[in-house]
Amino acid sequence: MKTSIAASSRWAKGRFSHFLPSSTNENDIEASSTDESSLQGKELHHRKNHEEENNGTRPKKSQMSTSTLQIETRQDEDEDEDRIVIKPVNDEDDTSVIITFNQSISPFIITLTFVASISGFMFGYDTGYISSALISINKDLDNKELTYGEREIITAATSLGALITSIGAGTAADVFGRRPCLMFSNLMFLIGAILQITAHRFWQMAAGRLVMGFGVGIGSLISPLFISEIAPKMIRGRLTVINSLWLTGGQLIAYGCGAGLNHVNNGWRILVGLSLVPTVIQFTFFCFLPDTPRYYVMKGDLEKAKMVLKRSYVNTDDDVIDQKVDELASLNQSIPGRNPIIKFWNMVKELHMVPSNFRALIIGCGLQAIQQFTGWNSLMYFSGTIFETVGFKNSSAVSIIVSGTNFIFTLIAFFCIDKIGRRYILLIGLPGMTIALVVCAIAFHFLGIKFSGASAVVASTGFSSWGIVIIIFIIVYAAFYALGIGTVPWQQSELFPQNVRGVGTSFATATNWAGSLVIASTFLTMLQNITPTGTFAFFAAVACLSTIFCYFCYPELSGLELEEVQTILKDGFNIKASKALAKKRKRQVAQGAVHHKLKFEPTQEIVES
Ligand SMILES: O[C@H]1[C@H](O)[C@@H](O)[C@H](O)[C@@H](O)[C@H]1O
């Protein structure tokens, strides 16, 4: 064990030598692969080949500069894989760059994932309960029925609050830590819920929803970020989807509870009160749980980083952990700034001026915008209204069917996201949504719906065959949505390197909330002004264009080291190379598993011969 660690250390020095002092450079050339060190040896072999192509010398620093992994491709895909050359990067971004830890998951990582993803549950529950609550509020606020505008304000206040905090939450997570920010969000949930439960005035209720939204914005950003920073790379996608599962599960539970409490006097206060349970649980757990190792490294607290890694990778030798943390520390490139505002500004500049960061931003914000502008949330909020227009009167049952489909297909995404890959599930989901939306648009045309004011007038009452077509295809749409674009955008943290991850994910999350706000507030107007057929056709067109966007701009990132993501994006979107590399990584891990390399000890980049 010790010898292989030493070898790894030498190799590591070589691999990252261009940002280590030049005196440490010479050791790397001596590294050689053995036949059984399949993945790492092979990789090294590729590197050696590349060096030979460069007349036996390592490529010059200028050739390797900045994010340095270069990927070369040939036309034939198999040959592509063989020609992939991985060179050192100056942005170490994953705990497994040099030492790939055991990929099996420890109880500690499971605990951290579940506790962090309670934020996902609150995101879902708090955005989900409001439609039922609005039905049962009756005259409980200001002793009068809520006007249509007041209902809209109460609904939109949470999205607005989330939009506001999501802009700064990423920087706050870098400055104060991920865990303190999540605990702060618990405080917002608590205050927001108490304001609502005790509300007898409309404005207090709206203020409570806004404060709750502050918590939702922070949680929606930091929870997936937290999970992706603690996850072993091969299951990073899945662990992040757990957050989405809690989210869609939260929406489903909110609709279920809402349906049960609809006719209970002050039932909506109970509905809001229930949201306190997960908040208190998460806060209590976080009193005893640590932050991510990466955050501790950013702060220079290496002892804490070691402690978290030791608990996460229980069967790992202490030497390896120490070595890993030293390595993370030497590669830490957090952006300086005398105060949070200057730091934020420096990060924004870095995000826009480094091409790979800017591409990551295009993908991150692009996917979040697509998620919202393909119309899902309008269905979530208004599915009752839509289904009533096609003759289906029980709006609670409808909401449960639609959000249940969302939950079940998020579960399917959980199983597919690392195995089939993010890109493929997007490229299955978006065309599926397009077709379902086109069918709905056509069916609405034949159903003959018209709007007068805010209410729909249908030519024929009761069920019609076109009505049934609409119900079926809205469910089909929900399934394709949840499988792909409902889930994948929340993998956003993996797109950005450590130094701009906070601000990059902030921008992407803010895009999500801004989109949700726009769609929720314009959907009914769209139905009235451009008819349901026009509205669904509009969403279908967006879904169709989005398929093209993803086809050309979204590389396959499953199984890739976070550093490799940066390198993929360095000089383009590199779709072909990303697919070849993802395939190669999966094969390597599978081979490693066969040889039990990944079972109980960290894999080393080389094994001493
Ligand atoms: O990923 C989630 C999920 O799809 C929810 O159902 C939706 O309401 C959110 O807006 C979205 O961000």
XYZ file of C-alpha atoms and ligand atoms in Angstrom:
621
model
C 0.000 0.000 0.000
C 2.636 2.438 1.084
C 4.705 1.932 -2.055
C 1.775 2.578 -4.293
C 0.938 5.706 -2.384
C 4.478 6.901 -2.807
C 4.266 6.201 -6.468
C 1.025 8.026 -6.648
C 2.569 10.943 -4.908
C 5.432 11.105 -7.390
C 3.031 10.814 -10.251
C 0.828 13.437 -8.764
C 3.706 15.825 -8.566
C 4.440 15.199 -12.200
C 0.852 15.390 -13.283
C 0.295 18.726 -11.685
C 3.855 19.906 -11.998
C 3.178 22.944 -14.112
C 1.750 24.760 -11.172
C 4.184 23.360 -8.655
C 7.635 24.935 -8.321
C 9.800 23.849 -11.256
C 12.186 21.940 -8.993
C 9.525 19.276 -8.512
C 9.050 18.670 -12.211
C 11.557 15.986 -13.043
C 9.914 13.109 -11.192
C 6.956 12.655 -13.458
C 8.673 11.151 -16.467
C 9.803 8.150 -14.443
C 6.271 7.028 -13.784
C 5.270 3.994 -15.789
C 2.191 1.883 -15.959
C 1.884 -1.784 -15.182
C -0.359 -4.190 -17.006
C -2.845 -4.475 -14.176
C -3.110 -0.832 -13.249
C -5.713 -0.734 -15.967
C -7.279 2.625 -15.714
C -4.538 4.749 -14.367
C -1.803 2.907 -16.175
C -3.674 3.219 -19.405
C -4.141 6.869 -18.882
C -0.472 7.264 -18.199
C 0.261 5.267 -21.295
C -1.766 7.753 -23.282
C 0.180 10.507 -21.721
C 3.451 8.851 -22.556
C 2.346 8.417 -26.149
C 1.587 12.032 -26.263
C 4.964 12.882 -24.861
C 6.539 10.744 -27.566
C 4.575 12.655 -30.150
C 6.214 15.679 -28.672
C 9.695 14.187 -29.247
C 9.985 12.710 -25.818
C 9.500 15.939 -24.013
C 6.487 16.968 -22.062
C 4.376 19.546 -23.817
C 5.427 23.048 -23.000
C 3.642 24.984 -20.339
C 2.154 27.289 -22.940
C 0.641 24.314 -24.732
C -0.808 23.066 -21.486
C -1.720 26.336 -19.927
C -4.833 27.088 -17.865
C -7.311 24.232 -17.766
C -5.161 21.806 -19.474
C -6.648 18.486 -20.238
C -6.623 18.175 -23.964
C -8.780 15.831 -25.825
C -8.100 14.713 -29.300
C -10.520 12.815 -31.364
C -10.502 10.760 -34.540
C -13.441 9.922 -36.685
C -13.800 6.400 -35.530
C -15.151 6.355 -31.991
C -13.013 3.503 -30.712
C -9.949 5.199 -31.988
C -11.228 8.348 -30.349
C -11.055 6.702 -26.987
C -7.523 5.543 -27.571
C -6.360 8.937 -28.588
C -7.762 10.785 -25.629
C -4.831 12.447 -23.976
C -5.254 13.679 -20.473
C -2.769 16.184 -19.308
C -2.446 18.022 -16.033
C -4.925 20.666 -15.147
C -4.427 23.626 -12.915
C -7.891 23.447 -11.530
C -8.147 20.458 -9.281
C -11.752 20.172 -8.584
C -12.635 16.776 -7.273
C -11.509 14.743 -4.301
C -10.704 11.954 -6.693
C -8.420 13.545 -9.209
C -5.289 11.773 -8.134
C -6.691 9.349 -5.671
C -9.981 7.915 -6.695
C -11.572 6.878 -3.471
C -13.581 3.788 -2.991
C -16.717 4.382 -5.080
C -18.993 2.482 -2.741
C -20.971 4.726 -0.492
C -20.549 5.103 3.269
C -23.343 5.674 5.807
C -21.826 9.085 6.514
C -22.163 10.206 2.881
C -25.722 8.873 2.842
C -26.531 10.823 6.012
C -25.044 14.039 4.641
C -26.912 13.590 1.357
C -30.249 12.980 3.024
C -29.913 15.826 5.476
C -28.851 18.302 2.767
C -31.650 17.197 0.469
C -34.282 18.066 3.069
C -33.891 21.521 1.464
C -35.178 19.923 -1.730
C -38.205 18.670 0.167
C -38.913 22.157 1.495
C -38.518 23.613 -1.989
C -41.151 21.150 -3.251
C -43.491 21.288 -0.279
C -43.473 25.080 0.027
C -44.074 25.663 -3.669
C -46.633 22.832 -3.731
C -48.969 23.500 -0.812
C -50.049 26.949 -1.893
C -52.571 25.916 -4.549
C -54.532 23.855 -1.990
C -54.074 26.477 0.713
C -55.557 29.143 -1.540
C -58.703 27.061 -1.912
C -59.201 26.615 1.825
C -58.255 30.147 2.971
C -61.807 31.323 2.153
C -62.420 34.463 4.237
C -59.659 33.838 6.800
C -57.623 36.833 5.643
C -59.082 40.351 6.063
C -62.524 38.689 6.477
C -63.064 38.589 2.738
C -62.449 36.332 -0.235
C -59.024 36.824 -1.775
C -59.089 38.650 -5.086
C -57.497 37.057 -8.114
C -54.559 39.525 -7.903
C -54.017 38.763 -4.196
C -53.880 35.043 -4.952
C -51.256 35.705 -7.589
C -49.177 37.781 -5.182
C -49.313 35.090 -2.481
C -48.258 32.447 -5.015
C -45.534 34.502 -6.658
C -44.052 35.899 -3.421
C -42.138 32.676 -2.744
C -40.628 32.597 -6.238
C -39.699 36.254 -5.876
C -38.042 35.628 -2.503
C -36.178 32.667 -3.971
C -35.008 34.755 -6.916
C -33.666 37.461 -4.586
C -31.627 35.149 -2.346
C -30.416 32.841 -5.096
C -28.391 35.726 -6.557
C -26.218 36.043 -3.444
C -26.450 32.544 -1.981
C -23.504 31.118 -3.940
C -21.105 33.789 -2.728
C -22.488 33.470 0.795
C -21.815 29.724 0.620
C -18.171 30.434 -0.244
C -17.768 33.108 2.407
C -19.694 31.621 5.327
C -19.873 27.945 4.375
C -22.499 25.690 2.873
C -23.786 24.357 6.187
C -24.289 27.757 7.916
C -26.165 28.990 4.851
C -28.486 25.985 4.912
C -29.045 26.575 8.630
C -29.815 30.212 7.881
C -32.366 29.026 5.320
C -33.993 26.979 8.113
C -34.404 30.196 10.051
C -36.091 31.808 7.044
C -38.438 28.805 6.727
C -39.269 29.086 10.399
C -39.987 32.825 10.368
C -41.879 32.564 7.075
C -44.068 29.719 8.343
C -44.843 31.438 11.658
C -45.810 34.647 9.837
C -48.214 32.646 7.658
C -49.697 30.461 10.391
C -50.539 33.517 12.487
C -51.690 35.651 9.548
C -55.095 37.309 9.628
C -54.173 39.918 7.069
C -53.305 39.449 3.428
C -50.046 41.393 3.711
C -48.766 39.283 6.601
C -49.466 36.155 4.587
C -47.653 37.603 1.541
C -44.706 38.655 3.736
C -44.552 35.152 5.216
C -44.473 33.633 1.735
C -41.707 36.048 0.697
C -39.540 35.173 3.728
C -40.166 31.484 3.105
C -39.038 32.116 -0.478
C -35.726 33.489 0.861
C -35.186 30.064 2.417
C -36.266 28.224 -0.735
C -33.799 30.218 -2.883
C -30.866 29.432 -0.590
C -31.792 25.769 -0.226
C -32.452 25.210 -3.930
C -28.916 26.341 -4.729
C -26.840 25.044 -1.839
C -28.323 21.609 -1.319
C -27.308 20.206 -4.770
C -23.981 22.003 -4.469
C -23.335 20.439 -1.067
C -24.224 16.978 -2.352
C -22.077 17.196 -5.463
C -19.102 18.227 -3.323
C -19.325 15.208 -1.039
C -20.350 12.598 -3.633
C -18.019 9.961 -5.082
C -17.762 10.791 -8.792
C -19.433 7.681 -10.182
C -22.647 8.300 -8.273
C -22.521 12.087 -8.166
C -25.457 12.303 -10.586
C -27.592 9.938 -8.560
C -26.898 11.545 -5.227
C -27.792 14.931 -6.652
C -31.033 13.480 -8.024
C -31.939 12.510 -4.442
C -32.437 16.233 -3.928
C -34.825 16.298 -6.901
C -36.610 13.229 -5.552
C -37.234 14.977 -2.255
C -38.340 18.018 -4.231
C -40.896 16.250 -6.374
C -41.862 14.056 -3.389
C -42.415 17.279 -1.397
C -44.724 18.588 -4.095
C -46.628 15.307 -4.155
C -47.013 15.231 -0.365
C -48.117 18.873 -0.387
C -50.867 18.051 -2.899
C -51.865 14.947 -0.938
C -52.036 16.800 2.390
C -53.766 19.695 0.663
C -56.458 17.395 -0.691
C -56.941 15.903 2.794
C -57.121 19.267 4.560
C -59.185 21.104 1.953
C -62.405 20.973 3.923
C -60.906 21.275 7.409
C -61.494 24.585 9.106
C -58.186 26.513 9.032
C -56.717 23.441 7.320
C -54.313 25.692 5.406
C -52.674 26.743 8.699
C -51.997 23.074 9.447
C -50.627 22.666 5.928
C -48.152 25.502 6.522
C -47.386 24.247 10.030
C -46.361 20.841 8.685
C -43.501 22.512 6.811
C -41.849 23.199 10.171
C -41.129 19.505 10.728
C -38.444 19.051 8.021
C -36.965 22.457 8.820
C -36.420 21.575 12.456
C -35.028 18.136 11.526
C -32.499 19.596 9.103
C -31.394 22.305 11.507
C -30.935 19.813 14.343
C -28.892 17.417 12.188
C -26.698 20.205 10.900
C -25.819 21.167 14.470
C -23.861 17.902 14.550
C -22.750 17.452 10.945
C -19.797 19.133 9.225
C -19.451 21.167 6.042
C -17.927 19.769 2.831
C -14.184 18.958 2.756
C -13.788 21.285 -0.187
C -15.198 24.226 1.731
C -12.796 23.550 4.602
C -9.910 23.459 2.151
C -11.041 26.781 0.693
C -10.959 28.205 4.209
C -7.554 26.663 4.937
C -8.946 24.410 7.672
C -7.169 21.255 6.540
C -7.711 19.317 9.759
C -11.483 19.542 9.391
C -11.229 18.582 5.718
C -9.285 15.447 6.746
C -11.813 14.636 9.427
C -14.729 14.763 6.945
C -12.886 12.703 4.335
C -11.975 10.102 6.968
C -15.592 9.744 7.955
C -16.691 9.635 4.321
C -14.185 7.028 3.145
C -14.006 4.809 6.184
C -11.676 2.107 4.942
C -9.158 4.521 3.558
C -5.654 4.715 4.933
C -4.875 7.903 6.917
C -1.827 8.567 4.741
C -3.976 8.673 1.678
C -6.419 11.096 3.262
C -3.577 13.367 4.386
C -2.060 13.247 0.965
C -5.397 14.001 -0.641
C -6.027 17.021 1.534
C -2.513 18.359 0.923
C -3.138 17.970 -2.736
C -6.484 19.760 -2.544
C -4.850 22.553 -0.582
C -2.032 22.980 -3.072
C -4.541 23.198 -5.864
C -6.968 25.466 -4.105
C -7.548 28.463 -6.303
C -10.195 30.347 -4.423
C -10.607 33.833 -5.725
C -9.390 36.530 -3.352
C -11.361 39.556 -2.249
C -11.077 41.840 0.761
C -14.783 41.657 1.389
C -17.695 39.614 -0.008
C -18.630 42.305 -2.554
C -15.148 42.507 -4.082
C -14.905 38.728 -3.986
C -18.270 38.478 -5.751
C -17.154 40.940 -8.401
C -13.858 39.109 -8.973
C -15.754 35.845 -9.348
C -18.205 37.383 -11.813
C -15.266 38.576 -13.925
C -13.616 35.158 -13.793
C -16.910 33.526 -14.728
C -17.318 35.633 -17.839
C -13.732 35.969 -18.969
C -12.504 32.373 -18.815
C -13.971 30.594 -21.875
C -14.635 27.259 -20.134
C -16.421 29.086 -17.307
C -18.475 31.080 -19.764
C -19.508 27.924 -21.614
C -20.469 26.367 -18.295
C -22.580 29.446 -17.612
C -24.318 29.168 -20.989
C -25.166 25.532 -20.286
C -26.162 26.097 -16.630
C -28.415 29.084 -17.309
C -29.609 27.617 -20.618
C -30.847 24.396 -19.037
C -32.562 26.215 -16.172
C -34.283 28.565 -18.638
C -35.393 25.592 -20.755
C -36.751 23.879 -17.645
C -38.995 26.836 -16.923
C -39.881 28.030 -20.433
C -41.157 24.661 -21.562
C -44.100 25.335 -19.295
C -43.984 22.690 -16.580
C -44.770 24.935 -13.632
C -47.738 26.459 -15.377
C -49.155 22.938 -15.464
C -48.272 22.425 -11.818
C -50.021 25.603 -10.762
C -52.913 25.525 -13.202
C -53.433 21.855 -13.996
C -56.733 21.962 -12.077
C -58.002 24.749 -14.331
C -56.769 23.028 -17.478
C -58.318 19.703 -16.570
C -61.596 21.353 -15.628
C -61.773 22.769 -19.147
C -61.599 19.263 -20.549
C -64.325 17.956 -18.254
C -62.298 16.674 -15.277
C -63.721 18.299 -12.151
C -61.623 16.950 -9.292
C -58.642 19.337 -9.364
C -56.890 17.796 -6.311
C -56.907 14.348 -7.904
C -55.501 15.855 -11.078
C -52.695 17.629 -9.267
C -51.828 14.386 -7.502
C -51.735 12.456 -10.791
C -49.527 15.064 -12.473
C -47.134 15.511 -9.544
C -47.136 11.733 -8.930
C -45.951 11.228 -12.530
C -43.285 13.858 -11.899
C -42.104 11.979 -8.819
C -42.097 8.506 -10.402
C -40.146 9.638 -13.446
C -37.664 11.523 -11.280
C -37.118 8.150 -9.621
C -36.483 6.634 -13.045
C -34.043 9.477 -13.774
C -32.276 8.501 -10.545
C -31.483 5.094 -12.029
C -30.582 6.440 -15.475
C -28.612 9.585 -14.864
C -25.204 7.998 -14.295
C -25.775 4.839 -16.315
C -27.425 6.177 -19.466
C -25.975 9.635 -18.938
C -27.318 13.156 -18.517
C -27.075 14.014 -22.209
C -29.047 10.993 -23.360
C -31.888 11.427 -20.919
C -32.160 15.052 -22.012
C -32.189 14.033 -25.659
C -34.925 11.511 -24.952
C -36.935 13.811 -22.675
C -37.053 16.990 -24.765
C -38.287 15.449 -28.042
C -40.824 13.438 -26.006
C -42.080 16.663 -24.454
C -42.221 18.323 -27.877
C -44.422 15.573 -29.297
C -46.717 15.517 -26.251
C -47.111 19.313 -26.380
C -47.888 19.283 -30.118
C -50.578 16.639 -29.562
C -52.084 18.743 -26.741
C -52.036 21.854 -28.946
C -53.892 19.993 -31.690
C -56.372 18.464 -29.229
C -57.120 21.866 -27.680
C -57.811 23.172 -31.170
C -60.434 20.494 -31.792
C -61.878 20.803 -28.310
C -62.772 24.384 -29.121
C -61.953 26.198 -25.859
C -62.400 29.944 -25.574
C -61.575 32.238 -22.684
C -63.839 34.927 -21.365
C -61.998 36.845 -18.632
C -60.200 34.301 -16.484
C -62.630 31.485 -17.064
C -62.672 28.964 -19.845
C -65.657 28.205 -22.015
C -65.704 24.807 -23.687
C -67.865 24.033 -26.705
C -69.033 20.708 -25.297
C -69.370 19.865 -21.603
C -68.308 16.600 -19.958
C -65.648 14.232 -21.232
C -64.864 14.256 -24.910
C -62.350 12.140 -26.760
C -60.158 15.220 -27.311
C -60.357 15.903 -23.579
C -59.073 12.405 -22.879
C -56.256 12.892 -25.401
C -55.245 16.051 -23.541
C -55.226 14.328 -20.164
C -53.130 11.434 -21.462
C -50.619 13.637 -23.237
C -50.216 16.019 -20.329
C -49.228 12.978 -18.275
C -46.859 11.852 -21.051
C -45.396 15.349 -21.071
C -44.927 15.212 -17.285
C -43.097 11.882 -17.598
C -40.636 13.110 -20.252
C -40.157 16.349 -18.353
C -39.248 14.627 -15.094
C -36.947 12.166 -16.825
C -34.761 14.847 -18.389
C -35.083 18.597 -18.085
C -36.854 18.476 -14.705
C -33.829 16.788 -13.181
C -30.629 17.453 -15.150
C -30.345 21.258 -14.666
C -29.906 20.690 -10.917
C -26.632 18.915 -11.704
C -25.370 22.443 -12.382
C -22.633 22.456 -9.716
C -20.537 20.003 -11.714
C -20.280 22.460 -14.595
C -18.265 25.043 -12.705
C -14.778 24.877 -11.195
C -14.376 25.432 -7.474
C -13.356 29.078 -7.748
C -16.543 30.203 -9.511
C -18.910 27.443 -8.482
C -20.777 29.628 -6.008
C -21.449 32.488 -8.358
C -22.016 30.245 -11.403
C -24.670 28.192 -9.647
C -26.194 31.421 -8.319
C -26.715 32.750 -11.823
C -28.162 29.455 -13.017
C -30.511 29.176 -10.022
C -31.607 32.799 -10.421
C -32.428 32.019 -14.061
C -34.642 29.183 -12.828
C -36.564 31.393 -10.402
C -36.862 34.300 -12.831
C -38.258 31.893 -15.441
C -40.667 30.367 -12.957
C -41.887 33.835 -11.994
C -42.405 34.917 -15.620
C -44.210 31.731 -16.647
C -46.465 31.593 -13.588
C -47.503 35.199 -14.056
C -48.094 35.069 -17.807
C -49.627 31.637 -18.346
C -53.272 32.577 -17.894
C -52.759 35.687 -20.015
C -51.240 33.519 -22.721
C -54.210 31.138 -22.615
C -56.525 34.081 -23.076
C -54.568 35.975 -25.723
C -53.052 33.288 -27.891
C -55.487 30.464 -26.982
C -54.520 27.141 -25.346
C -53.473 25.841 -28.765
C -51.109 28.784 -29.246
C -49.762 28.432 -25.692
C -49.003 24.723 -26.024
C -47.570 25.268 -29.505
C -45.293 27.942 -28.028
C -44.021 25.518 -25.356
C -43.578 22.836 -28.041
C -41.466 25.220 -30.125
C -39.300 26.026 -27.098
C -38.878 22.299 -26.362
C -37.941 21.639 -29.978
C -35.330 24.445 -30.079
C -34.046 23.248 -26.715
C -33.413 19.792 -28.160
C -31.177 21.419 -30.755
C -29.416 23.458 -28.060
C -28.717 20.350 -25.964
C -27.635 18.350 -29.003
C -24.936 20.893 -29.863
C -24.037 22.341 -26.469
C -24.494 19.796 -23.698
C -21.594 17.348 -23.363
C -21.889 14.030 -21.554
C -20.624 14.562 -18.028
C -21.521 11.340 -16.252
C -18.598 9.599 -14.574
C -16.212 12.421 -15.421
C -13.954 14.001 -12.886
C -15.043 17.536 -12.155
C -11.709 18.720 -13.529
C -12.384 16.886 -16.741
C -15.624 18.809 -17.135
C -13.595 22.015 -17.198
C -11.260 20.630 -19.756
C -14.048 19.380 -21.964
C -15.397 22.930 -22.075
C -12.040 24.553 -22.623
C -12.110 25.109 -26.361
C -15.677 24.318 -27.319
C -18.561 22.160 -26.162
C -16.638 19.058 -27.319
C -19.639 16.742 -27.432
C -17.909 13.908 -29.238
C -14.872 13.895 -26.998
C -17.044 14.065 -23.879
C -19.022 11.019 -24.986
C -15.861 9.054 -25.658
C -14.348 10.070 -22.331
C -17.492 9.262 -20.341
C -17.608 5.849 -21.984
C -13.986 5.262 -21.163
C -14.405 6.277 -17.528
C -17.321 3.885 -17.103
C -15.380 1.040 -18.624
C -12.422 1.765 -16.380
C -14.506 1.733 -13.256
C -16.194 -1.482 -14.369
C -12.780 -3.092 -14.953
C -11.561 -1.779 -11.621
C -14.586 -3.264 -9.906
C -13.913 -6.638 -11.517
C -10.383 -6.507 -10.139
C -11.711 -5.323 -6.769
C -9.550 -2.278 -7.092
C -12.287 0.081 -6.077
C -13.663 -1.958 -3.269
C -11.653 -1.371 -0.151
C -8.846 0.901 -1.011
C -8.423 4.021 -3.029
C -7.300 3.399 -6.567
C -3.962 4.900 -7.306
C -3.066 6.589 -10.508
C -0.141 4.192 -10.829
C 0.868 1.056 -9.013
C 4.566 0.546 -8.441
C 5.948 -2.154 -10.687
O -36.794 20.510 -10.916
C -37.925 21.075 -10.317
C -39.107 20.151 -10.441
O -39.245 19.759 -11.733
C -40.369 20.781 -9.940
O -41.451 19.948 -10.193
C -40.618 22.149 -10.483
O -41.742 22.685 -9.889
C -39.434 23.045 -10.286
O -39.631 24.313 -10.851
C -38.192 22.438 -10.879
O -37.085 23.276 -10.665
